[in-house]
């Protein structure tokens, strides 16, 4: 048997990138994004604007979410494939996934939180909304870069 090459996605660092400042770093990242999208269609983004305390809080909130009873988790449904609750497959018994449709919309996170915790869970809602705001800023950066690549 021959050795197989493993596919490694490009890693792009957005840490010090500011869309309002078009400097050499902007040009480098723009070039990296364009190349990655042309060659792979995607890339791994490094973005350190998620504070450590938010990451820790979010992982705690996610532990709470996945510790809920199965009867509660399956209430998170979606018409989109692999959104909502996904799990309980015999071939991969330990796999579970939970998605929130339109997660950057505060009301959608609130709705999902109220379904999972009818009495509310302010920390989950706050942590999720905080992370999605950061994620949205990365998405806006990438869209801006794609626009400049055209």
C-alpha atoms as an extended CHARMM CRD file, in Angstrom:
* protein
*
       150  EXT
         1         1  UNK       CA              0.0000000000        0.0000000000        0.0000000000  PROA      1               0.0000000000
         2         2  UNK       CA              1.2040000000        3.4820000000       -0.8360000000  PROA      2               0.0000000000
         3         3  UNK       CA              1.0750000000        6.4290000000        1.4670000000  PROA      3               0.0000000000
         4         4  UNK       CA             -1.9130000000        8.6910000000        1.2070000000  PROA      4               0.0000000000
         5         5  UNK       CA             -1.6690000000       12.4560000000        1.2810000000  PROA      5               0.0000000000
         6         6  UNK       CA             -3.9180000000       14.0430000000        3.8520000000  PROA      6               0.0000000000
         7         7  UNK       CA             -5.8400000000       17.1070000000        2.8420000000  PROA      7               0.0000000000
         8         8  UNK       CA             -5.0070000000       20.1000000000        5.0160000000  PROA      8               0.0000000000
         9         9  UNK       CA             -7.1240000000       23.1990000000        4.7480000000  PROA      9               0.0000000000
        10        10  UNK       CA             -5.4050000000       26.5670000000        4.5600000000  PROA      10              0.0000000000
        11        11  UNK       CA             -5.2390000000       28.4230000000        7.8680000000  PROA      11              0.0000000000
        12        12  UNK       CA             -5.7630000000       32.1900000000        7.6900000000  PROA      12              0.0000000000
        13        13  UNK       CA             -5.1220000000       34.5190000000       10.6150000000  PROA      13              0.0000000000
        14        14  UNK       CA             -7.6770000000       37.3370000000       10.9410000000  PROA      14              0.0000000000
        15        15  UNK       CA             -6.4310000000       38.3890000000       14.3790000000  PROA      15              0.0000000000
        16        16  UNK       CA             -4.9690000000       41.7920000000       13.4990000000  PROA      16              0.0000000000
        17        17  UNK       CA             -7.0690000000       42.5190000000       10.4330000000  PROA      17              0.0000000000
        18        18  UNK       CA             -9.1680000000       45.6660000000       10.3970000000  PROA      18              0.0000000000
        19        19  UNK       CA            -11.3520000000       46.1860000000        7.3210000000  PROA      19              0.0000000000
        20        20  UNK       CA            -11.0700000000       49.9490000000        7.6030000000  PROA      20              0.0000000000
        21        21  UNK       CA             -7.2610000000       49.7890000000        7.3290000000  PROA      21              0.0000000000
        22        22  UNK       CA             -6.0900000000       48.6210000000        3.9060000000  PROA      22              0.0000000000
        23        23  UNK       CA             -2.4110000000       47.9110000000        4.6280000000  PROA      23              0.0000000000
        24        24  UNK       CA              0.0170000000       45.1340000000        3.6300000000  PROA      24              0.0000000000
        25        25  UNK       CA             -1.5850000000       42.7660000000        6.1470000000  PROA      25              0.0000000000
        26        26  UNK       CA             -4.9670000000       43.3810000000        4.4700000000  PROA      26              0.0000000000
        27        27  UNK       CA             -3.4580000000       42.6020000000        1.0660000000  PROA      27              0.0000000000
        28        28  UNK       CA             -1.8180000000       39.4100000000        2.3710000000  PROA      28              0.0000000000
        29        29  UNK       CA             -5.0170000000       38.1270000000        3.9770000000  PROA      29              0.0000000000
        30        30  UNK       CA             -7.0590000000       39.0870000000        0.9260000000  PROA      30              0.0000000000
        31        31  UNK       CA             -4.6880000000       37.0850000000       -1.2680000000  PROA      31              0.0000000000
        32        32  UNK       CA             -4.7730000000       34.0880000000        1.1110000000  PROA      32              0.0000000000
        33        33  UNK       CA             -8.5890000000       34.1040000000        1.2360000000  PROA      33              0.0000000000
        34        34  UNK       CA             -8.8670000000       34.3050000000       -2.5400000000  PROA      34              0.0000000000
        35        35  UNK       CA             -6.4070000000       31.4480000000       -3.0500000000  PROA      35              0.0000000000
        36        36  UNK       CA             -8.0790000000       29.2730000000       -0.3940000000  PROA      36              0.0000000000
        37        37  UNK       CA            -11.5470000000       29.8190000000       -1.8330000000  PROA      37              0.0000000000
        38        38  UNK       CA            -10.3840000000       29.1070000000       -5.3800000000  PROA      38              0.0000000000
        39        39  UNK       CA             -8.4140000000       25.9790000000       -4.4630000000  PROA      39              0.0000000000
        40        40  UNK       CA            -10.4430000000       24.5380000000       -1.5560000000  PROA      40              0.0000000000
        41        41  UNK       CA            -13.7180000000       26.4240000000       -1.3290000000  PROA      41              0.0000000000
        42        42  UNK       CA            -13.0720000000       27.0210000000        2.3750000000  PROA      42              0.0000000000
        43        43  UNK       CA            -10.3870000000       27.6020000000        5.0110000000  PROA      43              0.0000000000
        44        44  UNK       CA             -9.7820000000       27.5560000000        8.7470000000  PROA      44              0.0000000000
        45        45  UNK       CA             -9.9700000000       31.0170000000       10.3030000000  PROA      45              0.0000000000
        46        46  UNK       CA             -7.9200000000       32.0890000000       13.3070000000  PROA      46              0.0000000000
        47        47  UNK       CA             -9.6300000000       34.9080000000       15.1170000000  PROA      47              0.0000000000
        48        48  UNK       CA             -8.6280000000       35.6460000000       18.7030000000  PROA      48              0.0000000000
        49        49  UNK       CA            -11.3470000000       38.1670000000       19.4960000000  PROA      49              0.0000000000
        50        50  UNK       CA            -13.2430000000       35.6300000000       21.5960000000  PROA      50              0.0000000000
        51        51  UNK       CA            -12.0810000000       36.3040000000       25.1590000000  PROA      51              0.0000000000
        52        52  UNK       CA            -10.9820000000       33.3260000000       27.2450000000  PROA      52              0.0000000000
        53        53  UNK       CA            -13.7290000000       33.9240000000       29.8160000000  PROA      53              0.0000000000
        54        54  UNK       CA            -16.3710000000       33.7890000000       27.0540000000  PROA      54              0.0000000000
        55        55  UNK       CA            -14.9000000000       30.5600000000       25.6660000000  PROA      55              0.0000000000
        56        56  UNK       CA            -14.9520000000       28.9670000000       29.1250000000  PROA      56              0.0000000000
        57        57  UNK       CA            -18.5080000000       30.1550000000       29.7790000000  PROA      57              0.0000000000
        58        58  UNK       CA            -19.6590000000       28.9170000000       26.3840000000  PROA      58              0.0000000000
        59        59  UNK       CA            -18.1960000000       25.4510000000       26.9050000000  PROA      59              0.0000000000
        60        60  UNK       CA            -19.9690000000       25.3250000000       30.2760000000  PROA      60              0.0000000000
        61        61  UNK       CA            -23.2270000000       26.3390000000       28.6090000000  PROA      61              0.0000000000
        62        62  UNK       CA            -22.7550000000       23.7180000000       25.8990000000  PROA      62              0.0000000000
        63        63  UNK       CA            -22.1600000000       21.0650000000       28.5680000000  PROA      63              0.0000000000
        64        64  UNK       CA            -25.4970000000       22.0660000000       30.1250000000  PROA      64              0.0000000000
        65        65  UNK       CA            -27.1690000000       21.8630000000       26.7130000000  PROA      65              0.0000000000
        66        66  UNK       CA            -25.9140000000       18.3760000000       25.8920000000  PROA      66              0.0000000000
        67        67  UNK       CA            -26.6430000000       17.1620000000       29.4250000000  PROA      67              0.0000000000
        68        68  UNK       CA            -30.3500000000       17.8370000000       28.8840000000  PROA      68              0.0000000000
        69        69  UNK       CA            -32.5730000000       14.7580000000       28.5280000000  PROA      69              0.0000000000
        70        70  UNK       CA            -32.9600000000       13.3840000000       25.0120000000  PROA      70              0.0000000000
        71        71  UNK       CA            -36.6970000000       14.2020000000       25.1090000000  PROA      71              0.0000000000
        72        72  UNK       CA            -35.7690000000       17.8640000000       25.5010000000  PROA      72              0.0000000000
        73        73  UNK       CA            -32.9470000000       17.9480000000       22.9200000000  PROA      73              0.0000000000
        74        74  UNK       CA            -35.1290000000       16.4740000000       20.1690000000  PROA      74              0.0000000000
        75        75  UNK       CA            -37.4590000000       19.4740000000       20.5270000000  PROA      75              0.0000000000
        76        76  UNK       CA            -34.8300000000       21.5240000000       18.6700000000  PROA      76              0.0000000000
        77        77  UNK       CA            -35.9970000000       20.8270000000       15.1140000000  PROA      77              0.0000000000
        78        78  UNK       CA            -35.2630000000       22.4200000000       11.7700000000  PROA      78              0.0000000000
        79        79  UNK       CA            -36.3310000000       22.0430000000        8.1660000000  PROA      79              0.0000000000
        80        80  UNK       CA            -32.6770000000       22.3930000000        7.1580000000  PROA      80              0.0000000000
        81        81  UNK       CA            -30.6280000000       19.1970000000        7.0700000000  PROA      81              0.0000000000
        82        82  UNK       CA            -28.2620000000       18.7790000000       10.0420000000  PROA      82              0.0000000000
        83        83  UNK       CA            -29.7000000000       21.7690000000       11.8850000000  PROA      83              0.0000000000
        84        84  UNK       CA            -31.6360000000       21.3930000000       15.0920000000  PROA      84              0.0000000000
        85        85  UNK       CA            -30.7690000000       18.3090000000       17.1280000000  PROA      85              0.0000000000
        86        86  UNK       CA            -28.8240000000       15.5840000000       15.3250000000  PROA      86              0.0000000000
        87        87  UNK       CA            -27.8700000000       12.3990000000       17.0950000000  PROA      87              0.0000000000
        88        88  UNK       CA            -28.8410000000        8.8850000000       18.1440000000  PROA      88              0.0000000000
        89        89  UNK       CA            -27.3830000000        7.1630000000       15.0950000000  PROA      89              0.0000000000
        90        90  UNK       CA            -26.4770000000        3.4960000000       15.7170000000  PROA      90              0.0000000000
        91        91  UNK       CA            -23.3830000000        3.7580000000       13.4890000000  PROA      91              0.0000000000
        92        92  UNK       CA            -22.0150000000        6.7080000000       15.5210000000  PROA      92              0.0000000000
        93        93  UNK       CA            -23.6640000000        6.3600000000       18.9380000000  PROA      93              0.0000000000
        94        94  UNK       CA            -21.6230000000        9.0640000000       20.6780000000  PROA      94              0.0000000000
        95        95  UNK       CA            -22.2550000000       11.7610000000       18.0690000000  PROA      95              0.0000000000
        96        96  UNK       CA            -24.5840000000       14.6220000000       18.8860000000  PROA      96              0.0000000000
        97        97  UNK       CA            -24.9270000000       18.0090000000       17.2620000000  PROA      97              0.0000000000
        98        98  UNK       CA            -27.1420000000       20.9700000000       17.9730000000  PROA      98              0.0000000000
        99        99  UNK       CA            -27.7850000000       23.8280000000       15.5720000000  PROA      99              0.0000000000
       100       100  UNK       CA            -29.6810000000       27.0790000000       15.8090000000  PROA      100             0.0000000000
       101       101  UNK       CA            -31.1880000000       28.3910000000       12.5740000000  PROA      101             0.0000000000
       102       102  UNK       CA            -30.1870000000       32.0110000000       11.9510000000  PROA      102             0.0000000000
       103       103  UNK       CA            -28.0750000000       32.0150000000       15.0990000000  PROA      103             0.0000000000
       104       104  UNK       CA            -26.9560000000       35.6040000000       14.6020000000  PROA      104             0.0000000000
       105       105  UNK       CA            -30.5700000000       36.7150000000       15.1620000000  PROA      105             0.0000000000
       106       106  UNK       CA            -31.0650000000       37.3200000000       18.8920000000  PROA      106             0.0000000000
       107       107  UNK       CA            -34.7170000000       36.2090000000       18.8270000000  PROA      107             0.0000000000
       108       108  UNK       CA            -33.7900000000       32.8380000000       17.2610000000  PROA      108             0.0000000000
       109       109  UNK       CA            -31.3180000000       32.1090000000       20.0590000000  PROA      109             0.0000000000
       110       110  UNK       CA            -33.9020000000       33.2190000000       22.6160000000  PROA      110             0.0000000000
       111       111  UNK       CA            -36.5360000000       30.9460000000       21.0580000000  PROA      111             0.0000000000
       112       112  UNK       CA            -34.2240000000       27.9190000000       21.0810000000  PROA      112             0.0000000000
       113       113  UNK       CA            -33.1670000000       28.7020000000       24.6690000000  PROA      113             0.0000000000
       114       114  UNK       CA            -36.8040000000       28.8450000000       25.7640000000  PROA      114             0.0000000000
       115       115  UNK       CA            -37.4990000000       25.5060000000       24.0840000000  PROA      115             0.0000000000
       116       116  UNK       CA            -34.5630000000       23.8280000000       25.8200000000  PROA      116             0.0000000000
       117       117  UNK       CA            -35.1250000000       25.5690000000       29.1680000000  PROA      117             0.0000000000
       118       118  UNK       CA            -38.7780000000       26.6470000000       29.5560000000  PROA      118             0.0000000000
       119       119  UNK       CA            -37.8150000000       28.6100000000       32.7010000000  PROA      119             0.0000000000
       120       120  UNK       CA            -35.0300000000       30.3220000000       30.7400000000  PROA      120             0.0000000000
       121       121  UNK       CA            -31.2540000000       30.1310000000       30.8370000000  PROA      121             0.0000000000
       122       122  UNK       CA            -29.8360000000       33.6340000000       30.7020000000  PROA      122             0.0000000000
       123       123  UNK       CA            -26.1940000000       32.5180000000       30.6990000000  PROA      123             0.0000000000
       124       124  UNK       CA            -26.6690000000       30.2340000000       27.6630000000  PROA      124             0.0000000000
       125       125  UNK       CA            -28.5150000000       32.9630000000       25.7730000000  PROA      125             0.0000000000
       126       126  UNK       CA            -25.8870000000       35.5960000000       26.6380000000  PROA      126             0.0000000000
       127       127  UNK       CA            -22.8870000000       33.3550000000       25.8430000000  PROA      127             0.0000000000
       128       128  UNK       CA            -24.3990000000       32.1830000000       22.5490000000  PROA      128             0.0000000000
       129       129  UNK       CA            -25.3150000000       35.6860000000       21.4210000000  PROA      129             0.0000000000
       130       130  UNK       CA            -21.8540000000       36.9880000000       22.3310000000  PROA      130             0.0000000000
       131       131  UNK       CA            -20.1290000000       34.2700000000       20.2940000000  PROA      131             0.0000000000
       132       132  UNK       CA            -22.4320000000       34.7160000000       17.3120000000  PROA      132             0.0000000000
       133       133  UNK       CA            -21.6870000000       38.4470000000       17.2320000000  PROA      133             0.0000000000
       134       134  UNK       CA            -17.9740000000       37.6360000000       16.9350000000  PROA      134             0.0000000000
       135       135  UNK       CA            -18.7070000000       35.0180000000       14.2800000000  PROA      135             0.0000000000
       136       136  UNK       CA            -20.7570000000       37.5730000000       12.3760000000  PROA      136             0.0000000000
       137       137  UNK       CA            -17.8460000000       40.0080000000       12.3620000000  PROA      137             0.0000000000
       138       138  UNK       CA            -15.6120000000       37.3070000000       10.8280000000  PROA      138             0.0000000000
       139       139  UNK       CA            -18.2740000000       36.6040000000        8.1940000000  PROA      139             0.0000000000
       140       140  UNK       CA            -18.4620000000       40.3030000000        7.3470000000  PROA      140             0.0000000000
       141       141  UNK       CA            -14.6600000000       40.4360000000        7.0160000000  PROA      141             0.0000000000
       142       142  UNK       CA            -14.6650000000       37.4690000000        4.6380000000  PROA      142             0.0000000000
       143       143  UNK       CA            -17.5030000000       38.9140000000        2.5600000000  PROA      143             0.0000000000
       144       144  UNK       CA            -15.6560000000       42.2320000000        2.3560000000  PROA      144             0.0000000000
       145       145  UNK       CA            -12.4820000000       40.4400000000        1.2740000000  PROA      145             0.0000000000
       146       146  UNK       CA            -14.3680000000       38.4050000000       -1.3340000000  PROA      146             0.0000000000
       147       147  UNK       CA            -15.8410000000       41.6350000000       -2.7040000000  PROA      147             0.0000000000
       148       148  UNK       CA            -12.3290000000       43.1130000000       -3.0800000000  PROA      148             0.0000000000
       149       149  UNK       CA            -11.1250000000       39.9180000000       -4.7970000000  PROA      149             0.0000000000
       150       150  UNK       CA            -13.5890000000       40.3240000000       -7.6480000000  PROA      150             0.0000000000
